[in-house]
Tab-separated table of C-alpha atoms in Angstrom:
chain	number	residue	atom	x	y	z
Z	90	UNK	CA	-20.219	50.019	28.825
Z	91	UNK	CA	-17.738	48.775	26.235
Z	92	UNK	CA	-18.346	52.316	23.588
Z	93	UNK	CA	-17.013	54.040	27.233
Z	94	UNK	CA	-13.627	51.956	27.342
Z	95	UNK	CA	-12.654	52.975	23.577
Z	96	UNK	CA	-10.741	56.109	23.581
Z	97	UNK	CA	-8.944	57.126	20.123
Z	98	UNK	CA	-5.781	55.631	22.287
Z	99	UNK	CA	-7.260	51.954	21.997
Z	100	UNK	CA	-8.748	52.161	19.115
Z	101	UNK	CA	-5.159	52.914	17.507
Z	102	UNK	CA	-4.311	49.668	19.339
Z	103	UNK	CA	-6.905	47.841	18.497
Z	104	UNK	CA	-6.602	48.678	14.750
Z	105	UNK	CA	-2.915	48.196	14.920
Z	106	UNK	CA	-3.461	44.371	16.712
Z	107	UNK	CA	-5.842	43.641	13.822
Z	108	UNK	CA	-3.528	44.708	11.373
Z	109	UNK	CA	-0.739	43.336	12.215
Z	110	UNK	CA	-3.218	39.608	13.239
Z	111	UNK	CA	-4.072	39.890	9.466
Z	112	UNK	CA	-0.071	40.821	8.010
Z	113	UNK	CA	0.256	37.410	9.874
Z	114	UNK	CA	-2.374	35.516	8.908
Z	115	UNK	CA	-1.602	36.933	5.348
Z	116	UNK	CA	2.618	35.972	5.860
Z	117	UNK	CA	1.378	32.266	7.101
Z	118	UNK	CA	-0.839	32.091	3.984
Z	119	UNK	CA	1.894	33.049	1.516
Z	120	UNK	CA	4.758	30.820	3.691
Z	121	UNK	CA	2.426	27.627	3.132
Z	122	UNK	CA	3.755	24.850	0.923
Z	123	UNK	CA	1.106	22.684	-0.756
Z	124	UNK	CA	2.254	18.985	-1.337
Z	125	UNK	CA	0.235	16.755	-3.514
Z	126	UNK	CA	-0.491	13.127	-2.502
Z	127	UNK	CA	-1.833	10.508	-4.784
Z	128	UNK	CA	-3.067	7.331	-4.368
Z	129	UNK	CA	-5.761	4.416	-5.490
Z	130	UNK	CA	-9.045	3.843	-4.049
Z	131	UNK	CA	-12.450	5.907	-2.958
Z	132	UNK	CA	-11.921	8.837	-0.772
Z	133	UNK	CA	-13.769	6.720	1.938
Z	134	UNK	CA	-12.327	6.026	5.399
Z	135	UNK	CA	-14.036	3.372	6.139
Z	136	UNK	CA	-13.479	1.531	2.977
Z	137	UNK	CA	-10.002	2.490	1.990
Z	138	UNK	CA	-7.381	2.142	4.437
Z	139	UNK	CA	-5.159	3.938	2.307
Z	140	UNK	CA	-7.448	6.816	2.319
Z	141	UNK	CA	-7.688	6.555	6.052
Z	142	UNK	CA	-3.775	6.897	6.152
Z	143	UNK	CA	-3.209	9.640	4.182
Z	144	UNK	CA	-6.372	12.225	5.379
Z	145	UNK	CA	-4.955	11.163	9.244
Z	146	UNK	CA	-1.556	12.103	7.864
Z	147	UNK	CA	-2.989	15.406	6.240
Z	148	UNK	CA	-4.407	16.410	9.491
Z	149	UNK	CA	-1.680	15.117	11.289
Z	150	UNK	CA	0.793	17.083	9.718
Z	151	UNK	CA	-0.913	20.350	9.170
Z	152	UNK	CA	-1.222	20.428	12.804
Z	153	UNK	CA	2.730	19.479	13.520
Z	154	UNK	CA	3.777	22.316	11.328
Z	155	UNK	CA	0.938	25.061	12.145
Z	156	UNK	CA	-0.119	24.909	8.793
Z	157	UNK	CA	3.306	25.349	7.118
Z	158	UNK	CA	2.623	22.140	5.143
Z	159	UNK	CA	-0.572	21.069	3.767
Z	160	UNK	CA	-1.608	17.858	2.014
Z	161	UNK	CA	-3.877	17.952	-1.295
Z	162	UNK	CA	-4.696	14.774	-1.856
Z	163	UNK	CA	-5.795	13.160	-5.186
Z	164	UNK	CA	-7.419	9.745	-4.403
Z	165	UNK	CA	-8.513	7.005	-7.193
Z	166	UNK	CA	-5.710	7.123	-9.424
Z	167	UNK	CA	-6.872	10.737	-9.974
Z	168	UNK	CA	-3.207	11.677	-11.766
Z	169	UNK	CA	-2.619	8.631	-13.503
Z	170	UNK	CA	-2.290	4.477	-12.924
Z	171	UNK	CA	0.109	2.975	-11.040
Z	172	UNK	CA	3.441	3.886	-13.238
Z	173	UNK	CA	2.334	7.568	-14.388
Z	174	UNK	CA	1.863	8.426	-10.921
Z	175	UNK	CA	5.620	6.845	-10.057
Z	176	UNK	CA	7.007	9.038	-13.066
Z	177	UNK	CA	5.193	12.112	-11.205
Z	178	UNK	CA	6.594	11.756	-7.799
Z	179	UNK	CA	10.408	10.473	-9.310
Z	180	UNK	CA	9.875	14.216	-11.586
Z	181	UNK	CA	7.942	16.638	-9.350
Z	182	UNK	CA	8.084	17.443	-5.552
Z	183	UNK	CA	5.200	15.339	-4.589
Z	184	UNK	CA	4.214	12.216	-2.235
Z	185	UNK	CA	2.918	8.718	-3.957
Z	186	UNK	CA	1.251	5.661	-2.555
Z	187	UNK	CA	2.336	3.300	-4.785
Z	188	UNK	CA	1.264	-0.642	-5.386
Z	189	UNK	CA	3.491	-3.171	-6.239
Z	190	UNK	CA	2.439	-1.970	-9.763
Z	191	UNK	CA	4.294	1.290	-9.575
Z	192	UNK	CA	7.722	0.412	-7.072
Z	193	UNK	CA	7.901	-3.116	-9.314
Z	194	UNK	CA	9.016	-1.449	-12.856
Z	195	UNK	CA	12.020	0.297	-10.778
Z	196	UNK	CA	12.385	-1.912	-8.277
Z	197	UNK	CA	11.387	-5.507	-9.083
Z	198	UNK	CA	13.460	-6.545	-5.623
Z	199	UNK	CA	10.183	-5.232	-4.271
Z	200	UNK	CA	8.625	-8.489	-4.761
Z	201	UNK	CA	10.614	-10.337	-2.493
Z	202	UNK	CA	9.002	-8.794	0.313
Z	203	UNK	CA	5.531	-10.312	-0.917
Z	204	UNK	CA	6.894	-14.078	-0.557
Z	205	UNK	CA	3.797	-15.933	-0.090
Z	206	UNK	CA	2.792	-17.271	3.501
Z	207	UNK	CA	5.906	-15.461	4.654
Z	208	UNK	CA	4.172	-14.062	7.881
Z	209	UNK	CA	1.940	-15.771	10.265
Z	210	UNK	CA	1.151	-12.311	11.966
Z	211	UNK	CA	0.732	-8.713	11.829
Z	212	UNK	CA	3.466	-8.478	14.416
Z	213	UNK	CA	5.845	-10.242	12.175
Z	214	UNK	CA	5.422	-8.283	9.616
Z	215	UNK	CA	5.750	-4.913	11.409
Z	216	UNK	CA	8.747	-6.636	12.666
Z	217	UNK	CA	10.353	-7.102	9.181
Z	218	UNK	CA	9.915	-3.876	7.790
Z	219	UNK	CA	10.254	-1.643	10.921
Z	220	UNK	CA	14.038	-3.696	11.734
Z	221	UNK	CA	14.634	-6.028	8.917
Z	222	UNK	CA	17.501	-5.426	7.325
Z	223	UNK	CA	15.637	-6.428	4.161
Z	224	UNK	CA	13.955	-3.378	4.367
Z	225	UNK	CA	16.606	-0.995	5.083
Z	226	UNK	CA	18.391	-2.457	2.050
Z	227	UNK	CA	15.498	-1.982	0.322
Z	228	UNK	CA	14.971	1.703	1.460
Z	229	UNK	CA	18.994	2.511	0.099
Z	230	UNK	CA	18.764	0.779	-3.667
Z	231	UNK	CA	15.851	2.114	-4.236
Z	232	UNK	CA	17.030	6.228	-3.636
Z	233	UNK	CA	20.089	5.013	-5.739
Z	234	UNK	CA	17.913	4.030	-8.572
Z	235	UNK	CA	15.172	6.500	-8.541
Z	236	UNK	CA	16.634	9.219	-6.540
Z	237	UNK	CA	13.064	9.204	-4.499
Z	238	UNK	CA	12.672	7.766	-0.836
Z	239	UNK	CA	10.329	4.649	-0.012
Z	240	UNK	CA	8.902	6.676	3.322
Z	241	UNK	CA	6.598	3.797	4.789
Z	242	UNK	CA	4.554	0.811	4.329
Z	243	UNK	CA	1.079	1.290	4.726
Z	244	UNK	CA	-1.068	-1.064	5.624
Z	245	UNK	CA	-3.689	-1.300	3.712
Z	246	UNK	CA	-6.258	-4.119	4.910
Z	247	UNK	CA	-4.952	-7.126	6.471
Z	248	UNK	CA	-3.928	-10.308	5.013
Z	249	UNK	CA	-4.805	-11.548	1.591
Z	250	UNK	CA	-7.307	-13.725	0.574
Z	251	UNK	CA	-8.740	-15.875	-2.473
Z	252	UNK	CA	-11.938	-15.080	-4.140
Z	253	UNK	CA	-13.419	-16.404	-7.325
Z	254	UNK	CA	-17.019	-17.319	-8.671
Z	255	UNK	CA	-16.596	-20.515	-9.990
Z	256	UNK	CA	-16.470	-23.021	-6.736
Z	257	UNK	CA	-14.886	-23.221	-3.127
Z	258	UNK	CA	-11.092	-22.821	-2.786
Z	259	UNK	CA	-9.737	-25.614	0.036
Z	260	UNK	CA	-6.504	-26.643	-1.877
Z	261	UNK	CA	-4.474	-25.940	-4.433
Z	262	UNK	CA	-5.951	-28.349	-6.597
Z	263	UNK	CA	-9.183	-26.087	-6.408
Z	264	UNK	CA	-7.488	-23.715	-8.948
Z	265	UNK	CA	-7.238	-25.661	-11.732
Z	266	UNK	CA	-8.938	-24.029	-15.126
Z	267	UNK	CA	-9.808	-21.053	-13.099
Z	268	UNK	CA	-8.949	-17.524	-14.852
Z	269	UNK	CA	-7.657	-15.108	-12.151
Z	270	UNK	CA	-7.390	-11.067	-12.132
Z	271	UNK	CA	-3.797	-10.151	-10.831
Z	272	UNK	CA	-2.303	-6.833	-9.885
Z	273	UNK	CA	1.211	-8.130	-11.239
Z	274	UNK	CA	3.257	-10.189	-12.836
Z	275	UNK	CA	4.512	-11.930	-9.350
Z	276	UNK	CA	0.697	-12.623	-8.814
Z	277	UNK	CA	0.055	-14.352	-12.462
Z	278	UNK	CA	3.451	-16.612	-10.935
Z	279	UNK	CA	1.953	-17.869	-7.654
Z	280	UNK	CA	-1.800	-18.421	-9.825
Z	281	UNK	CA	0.437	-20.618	-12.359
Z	282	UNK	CA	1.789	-22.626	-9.508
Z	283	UNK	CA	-1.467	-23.972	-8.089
Z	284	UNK	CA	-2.583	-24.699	-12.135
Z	285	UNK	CA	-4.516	-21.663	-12.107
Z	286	UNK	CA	-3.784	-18.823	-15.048
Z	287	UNK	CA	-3.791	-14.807	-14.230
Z	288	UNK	CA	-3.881	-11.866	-16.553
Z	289	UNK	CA	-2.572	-8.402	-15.249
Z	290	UNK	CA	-5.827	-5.842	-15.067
Z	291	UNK	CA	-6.112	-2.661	-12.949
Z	292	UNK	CA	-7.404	-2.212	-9.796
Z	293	UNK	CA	-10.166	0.248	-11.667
Z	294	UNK	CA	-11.292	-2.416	-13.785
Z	295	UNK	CA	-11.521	-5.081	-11.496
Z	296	UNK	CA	-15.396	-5.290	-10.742
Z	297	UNK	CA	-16.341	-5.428	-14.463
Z	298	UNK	CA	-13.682	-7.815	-15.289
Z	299	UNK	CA	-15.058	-10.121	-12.500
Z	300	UNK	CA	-18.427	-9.205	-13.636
Z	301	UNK	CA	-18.196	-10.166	-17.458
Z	302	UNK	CA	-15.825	-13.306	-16.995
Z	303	UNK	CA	-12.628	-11.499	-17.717
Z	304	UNK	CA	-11.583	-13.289	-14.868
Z	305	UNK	CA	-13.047	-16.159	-12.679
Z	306	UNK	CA	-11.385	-14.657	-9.073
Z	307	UNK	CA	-8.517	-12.199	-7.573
Z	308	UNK	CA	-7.135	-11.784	-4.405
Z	309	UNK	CA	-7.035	-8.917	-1.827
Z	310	UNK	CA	-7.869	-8.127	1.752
Z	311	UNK	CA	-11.388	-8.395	3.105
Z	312	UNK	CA	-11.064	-4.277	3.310
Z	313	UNK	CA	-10.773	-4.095	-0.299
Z	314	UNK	CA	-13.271	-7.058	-1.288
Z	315	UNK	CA	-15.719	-4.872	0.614
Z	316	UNK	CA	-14.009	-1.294	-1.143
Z	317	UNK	CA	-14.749	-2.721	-4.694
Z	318	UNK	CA	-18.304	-4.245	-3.966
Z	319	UNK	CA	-16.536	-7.182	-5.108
Z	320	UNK	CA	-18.699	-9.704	-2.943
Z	321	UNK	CA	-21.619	-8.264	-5.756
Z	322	UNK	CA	-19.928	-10.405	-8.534
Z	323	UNK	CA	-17.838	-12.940	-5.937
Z	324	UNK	CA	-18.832	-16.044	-4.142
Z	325	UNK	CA	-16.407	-18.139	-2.777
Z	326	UNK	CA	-13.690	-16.407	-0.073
Z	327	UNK	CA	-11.134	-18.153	0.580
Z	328	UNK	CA	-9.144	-17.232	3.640
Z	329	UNK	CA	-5.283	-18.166	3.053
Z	330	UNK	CA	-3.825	-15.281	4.329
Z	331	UNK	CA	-1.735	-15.108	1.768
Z	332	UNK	CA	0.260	-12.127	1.848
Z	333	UNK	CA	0.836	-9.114	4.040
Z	334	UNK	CA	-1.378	-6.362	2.159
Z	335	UNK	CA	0.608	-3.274	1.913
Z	336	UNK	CA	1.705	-0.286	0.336
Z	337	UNK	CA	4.259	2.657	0.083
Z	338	UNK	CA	4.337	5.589	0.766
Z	339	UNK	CA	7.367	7.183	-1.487
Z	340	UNK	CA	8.621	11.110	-1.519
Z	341	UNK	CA	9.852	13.270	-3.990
Z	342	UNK	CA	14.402	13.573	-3.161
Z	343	UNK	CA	13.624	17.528	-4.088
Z	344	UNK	CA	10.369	17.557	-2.098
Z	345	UNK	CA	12.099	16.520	1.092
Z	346	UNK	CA	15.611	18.613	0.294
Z	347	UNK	CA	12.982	21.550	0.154
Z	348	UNK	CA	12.048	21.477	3.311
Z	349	UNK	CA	13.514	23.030	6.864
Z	350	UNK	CA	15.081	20.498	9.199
Z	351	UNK	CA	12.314	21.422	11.686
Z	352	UNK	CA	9.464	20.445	8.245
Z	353	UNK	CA	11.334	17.396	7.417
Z	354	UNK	CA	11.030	15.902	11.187
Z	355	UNK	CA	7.991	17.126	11.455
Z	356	UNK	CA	6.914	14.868	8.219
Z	357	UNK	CA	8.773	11.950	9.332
Z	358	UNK	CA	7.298	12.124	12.759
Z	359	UNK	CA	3.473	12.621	10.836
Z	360	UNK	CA	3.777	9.606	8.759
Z	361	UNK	CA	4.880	7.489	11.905
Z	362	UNK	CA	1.951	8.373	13.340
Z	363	UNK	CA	-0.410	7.875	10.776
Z	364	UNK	CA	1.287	4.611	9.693
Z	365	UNK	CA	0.521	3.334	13.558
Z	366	UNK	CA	-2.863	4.715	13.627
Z	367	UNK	CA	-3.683	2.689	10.362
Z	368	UNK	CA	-2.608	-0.264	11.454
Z	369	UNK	CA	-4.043	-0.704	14.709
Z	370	UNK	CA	-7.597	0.545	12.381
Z	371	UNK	CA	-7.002	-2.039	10.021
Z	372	UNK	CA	-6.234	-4.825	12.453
Z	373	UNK	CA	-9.407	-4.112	14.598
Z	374	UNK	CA	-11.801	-4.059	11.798
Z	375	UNK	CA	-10.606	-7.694	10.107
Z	376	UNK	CA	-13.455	-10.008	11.759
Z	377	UNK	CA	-15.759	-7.343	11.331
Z	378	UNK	CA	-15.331	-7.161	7.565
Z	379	UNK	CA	-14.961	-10.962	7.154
Z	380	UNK	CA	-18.521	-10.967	8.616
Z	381	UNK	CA	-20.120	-8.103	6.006
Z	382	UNK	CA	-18.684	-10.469	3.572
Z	383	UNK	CA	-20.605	-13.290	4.882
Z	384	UNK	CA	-23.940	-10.779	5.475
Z	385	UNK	CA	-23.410	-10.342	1.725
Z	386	UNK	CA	-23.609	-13.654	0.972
Z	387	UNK	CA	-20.301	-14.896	0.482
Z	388	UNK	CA	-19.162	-18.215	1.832
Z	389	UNK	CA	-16.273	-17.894	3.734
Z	390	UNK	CA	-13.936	-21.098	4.581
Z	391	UNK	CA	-11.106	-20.723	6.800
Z	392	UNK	CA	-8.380	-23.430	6.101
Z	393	UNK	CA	-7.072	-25.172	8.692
Z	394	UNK	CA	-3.557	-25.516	9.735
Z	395	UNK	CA	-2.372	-28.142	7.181
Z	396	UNK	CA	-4.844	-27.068	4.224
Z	397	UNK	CA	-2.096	-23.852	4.491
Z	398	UNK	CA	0.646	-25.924	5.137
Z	399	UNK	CA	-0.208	-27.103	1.498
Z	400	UNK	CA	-0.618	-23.475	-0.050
Z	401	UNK	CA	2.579	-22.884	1.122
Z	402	UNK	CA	4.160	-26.147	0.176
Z	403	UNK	CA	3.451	-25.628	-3.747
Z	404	UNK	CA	3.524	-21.339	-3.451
Z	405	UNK	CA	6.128	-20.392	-1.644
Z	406	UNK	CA	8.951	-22.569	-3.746
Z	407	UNK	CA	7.291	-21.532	-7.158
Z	408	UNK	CA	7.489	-18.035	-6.502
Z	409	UNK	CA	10.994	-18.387	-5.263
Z	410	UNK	CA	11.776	-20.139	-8.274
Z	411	UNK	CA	10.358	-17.102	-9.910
Z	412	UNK	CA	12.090	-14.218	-8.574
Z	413	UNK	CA	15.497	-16.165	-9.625
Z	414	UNK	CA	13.939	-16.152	-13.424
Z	415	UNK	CA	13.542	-12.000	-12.981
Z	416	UNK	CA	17.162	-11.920	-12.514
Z	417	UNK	CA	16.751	-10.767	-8.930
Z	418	UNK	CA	19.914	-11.747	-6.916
Z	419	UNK	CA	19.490	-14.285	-3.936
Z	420	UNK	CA	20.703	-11.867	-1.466
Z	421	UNK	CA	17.347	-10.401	-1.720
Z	422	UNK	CA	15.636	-13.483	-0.908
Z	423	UNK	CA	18.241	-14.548	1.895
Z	424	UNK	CA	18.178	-11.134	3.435
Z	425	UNK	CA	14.037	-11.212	3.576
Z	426	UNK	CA	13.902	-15.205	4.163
Z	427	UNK	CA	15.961	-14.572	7.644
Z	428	UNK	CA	14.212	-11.273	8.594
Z	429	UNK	CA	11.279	-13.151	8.653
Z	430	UNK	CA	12.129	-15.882	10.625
């Protein structure tokens, strides 16, 4: 029935719809633009909220563009640590999710956004960077300095908390001796203020350093305890909710200038999206991953309301005191300080 319906009239259309399907297929193959996106961490989902962000944001902007712009993305510091990867993205049209270990060394004001026991909430801290005026600040000096654009702040696993192998964590008194791992200098600051020492050591060598006594604890979110099998060569969890346990996501000046109006919305729009996605994964998932901890074996303690009041009573003035020794001016401080309130 259908070999009666071909005459050489529609098979001249039908070879010139297939042709011209293909010159299209072929023009949309040529037209696409390949960005690469780095960041740390396992190319797992459910492990690495970071990962989770940028393969939603992959898919998520594929689909806004019609696969105009696609996303290659390089996870576990596949292109370098924290400040190679930085020099990439400030030198090549590319996206980086950077730590406080990359933005810091071009940005130290960076660190005034990590004041300890600044937030109570995740809805504070949404608030502070999606309408502080911190953050916009923030956002401004940094293109001025490194000509590349802090995009977003990914949330990457909750609130921190204290781990070690040594003995429980209640007060600050409980870190005295103790050796801990940190991601940055800020860190080794707020371990020094509760009598505790820290020595810088990357995120990659964390397990073994734990492992072999390098160092006696660290501090992260549950998500990333659980990411690094840390609770293997852990014990004690301490949960101080410390800090707000982010990231950034920062863009390439020629990446973005590169791109169509209609791309460069398109982007923006992708990474809001993503971004809100993450967070309302990460939030959901805290108690669960506190308890796989405890399955593990860790013992958990959850301070109470005055046991922080005391964290906060010795941190948050040391580090304060600290970011005035880096030379960091107070408007900084006072701009983040009232956003936060």
């Amino acid at each position: 029935m259908f070999s009666s319906l071909t005459t050489p009239v529609t098979k001249r259309l039908w070879s010139a719809s297939a042709a011209l399907g293909i010159g299209l297929l072929f023009s949309s193959v040529l037209s696409a633009q390949t960005i690469n996106l780095s960041y740390n961490g396992a190319p797992d989902a459910d492990k690495n909220a970071v990962h989770l962000f940028a393969s939603n944001l992959k898919q998520i902007l594929a689909d806004k563009t019609q696969g105009e712009l696609q996303l290659k993305l390089y996870p576990n510091s596949m292109l370098g640590e924290e400040e190679e990867r930085m020099e990439q993205v400030m030198n090549t049209p590319s996206l980086n999710i950077a730590s406080f270990g990359g933005i810091s060394p071009q940005f130290p004001e960076i660190f005034v956004s990590a004041i300890p026991f600044m937030f109570g909430t995740f809805e504070q801290a949404h608030q502070f960077f999606d309408q502080g005026e911190y953050w916009k600040s923030a956002q401004q000096e940094f293109y001025k300095r490194t000509n590349t654009h802090l995009l977003a702040v990914v949330e990457e696993g909750g609130f921190l908390a204290f781990t070690n192998n040594k003995r429980p964590i209640h007060s600050p008194a409980d870190f005295k001796g103790l050796r801990f791992r940190a991601m940055d200098k800020s860190q080794v600051a707020l371990y020094e203020s509760f009598g505790a020492s820290g020595t810088p050591i990357p995120w990659t060598e964390v397990y073994m350093g734990l492992r072999t006594g390098v160092a006696d604890g660290q501090m992260n979110p549950p998500m990333y305890i659980i990411l690094g099998s840390l609770f293997e060569v852990q014990q004690y969890l301490t949960l101080a909710n410390i800090q707000y346990s982010d990231q950034f996501l920062v863009a390439n000046d020629a990446l973005l200038k590169s791109l169509t109006p209609k791309q460069r919305k398109a982007l923006e729009e992708a990474v809001n999206q993503a971004n809100g996605m993450n967070r309302e994964a990460v939030e959901s998932q805290v108690e669960q991953r506190i308890q796989f901890l405890a399955d593990k074996g860790m013992q958990v303690y959850r301070p109470s309301a005055q046991e922080l009041a005391a964290f906060k009573e010795i941190g948050q003035p040391s580090y304060l005191a600290w970011l005035k020794e880096q030379n960091i001016d107070t408007k900084w401080i006072d701009m983040a300080l009232k956003d936060a309130q």
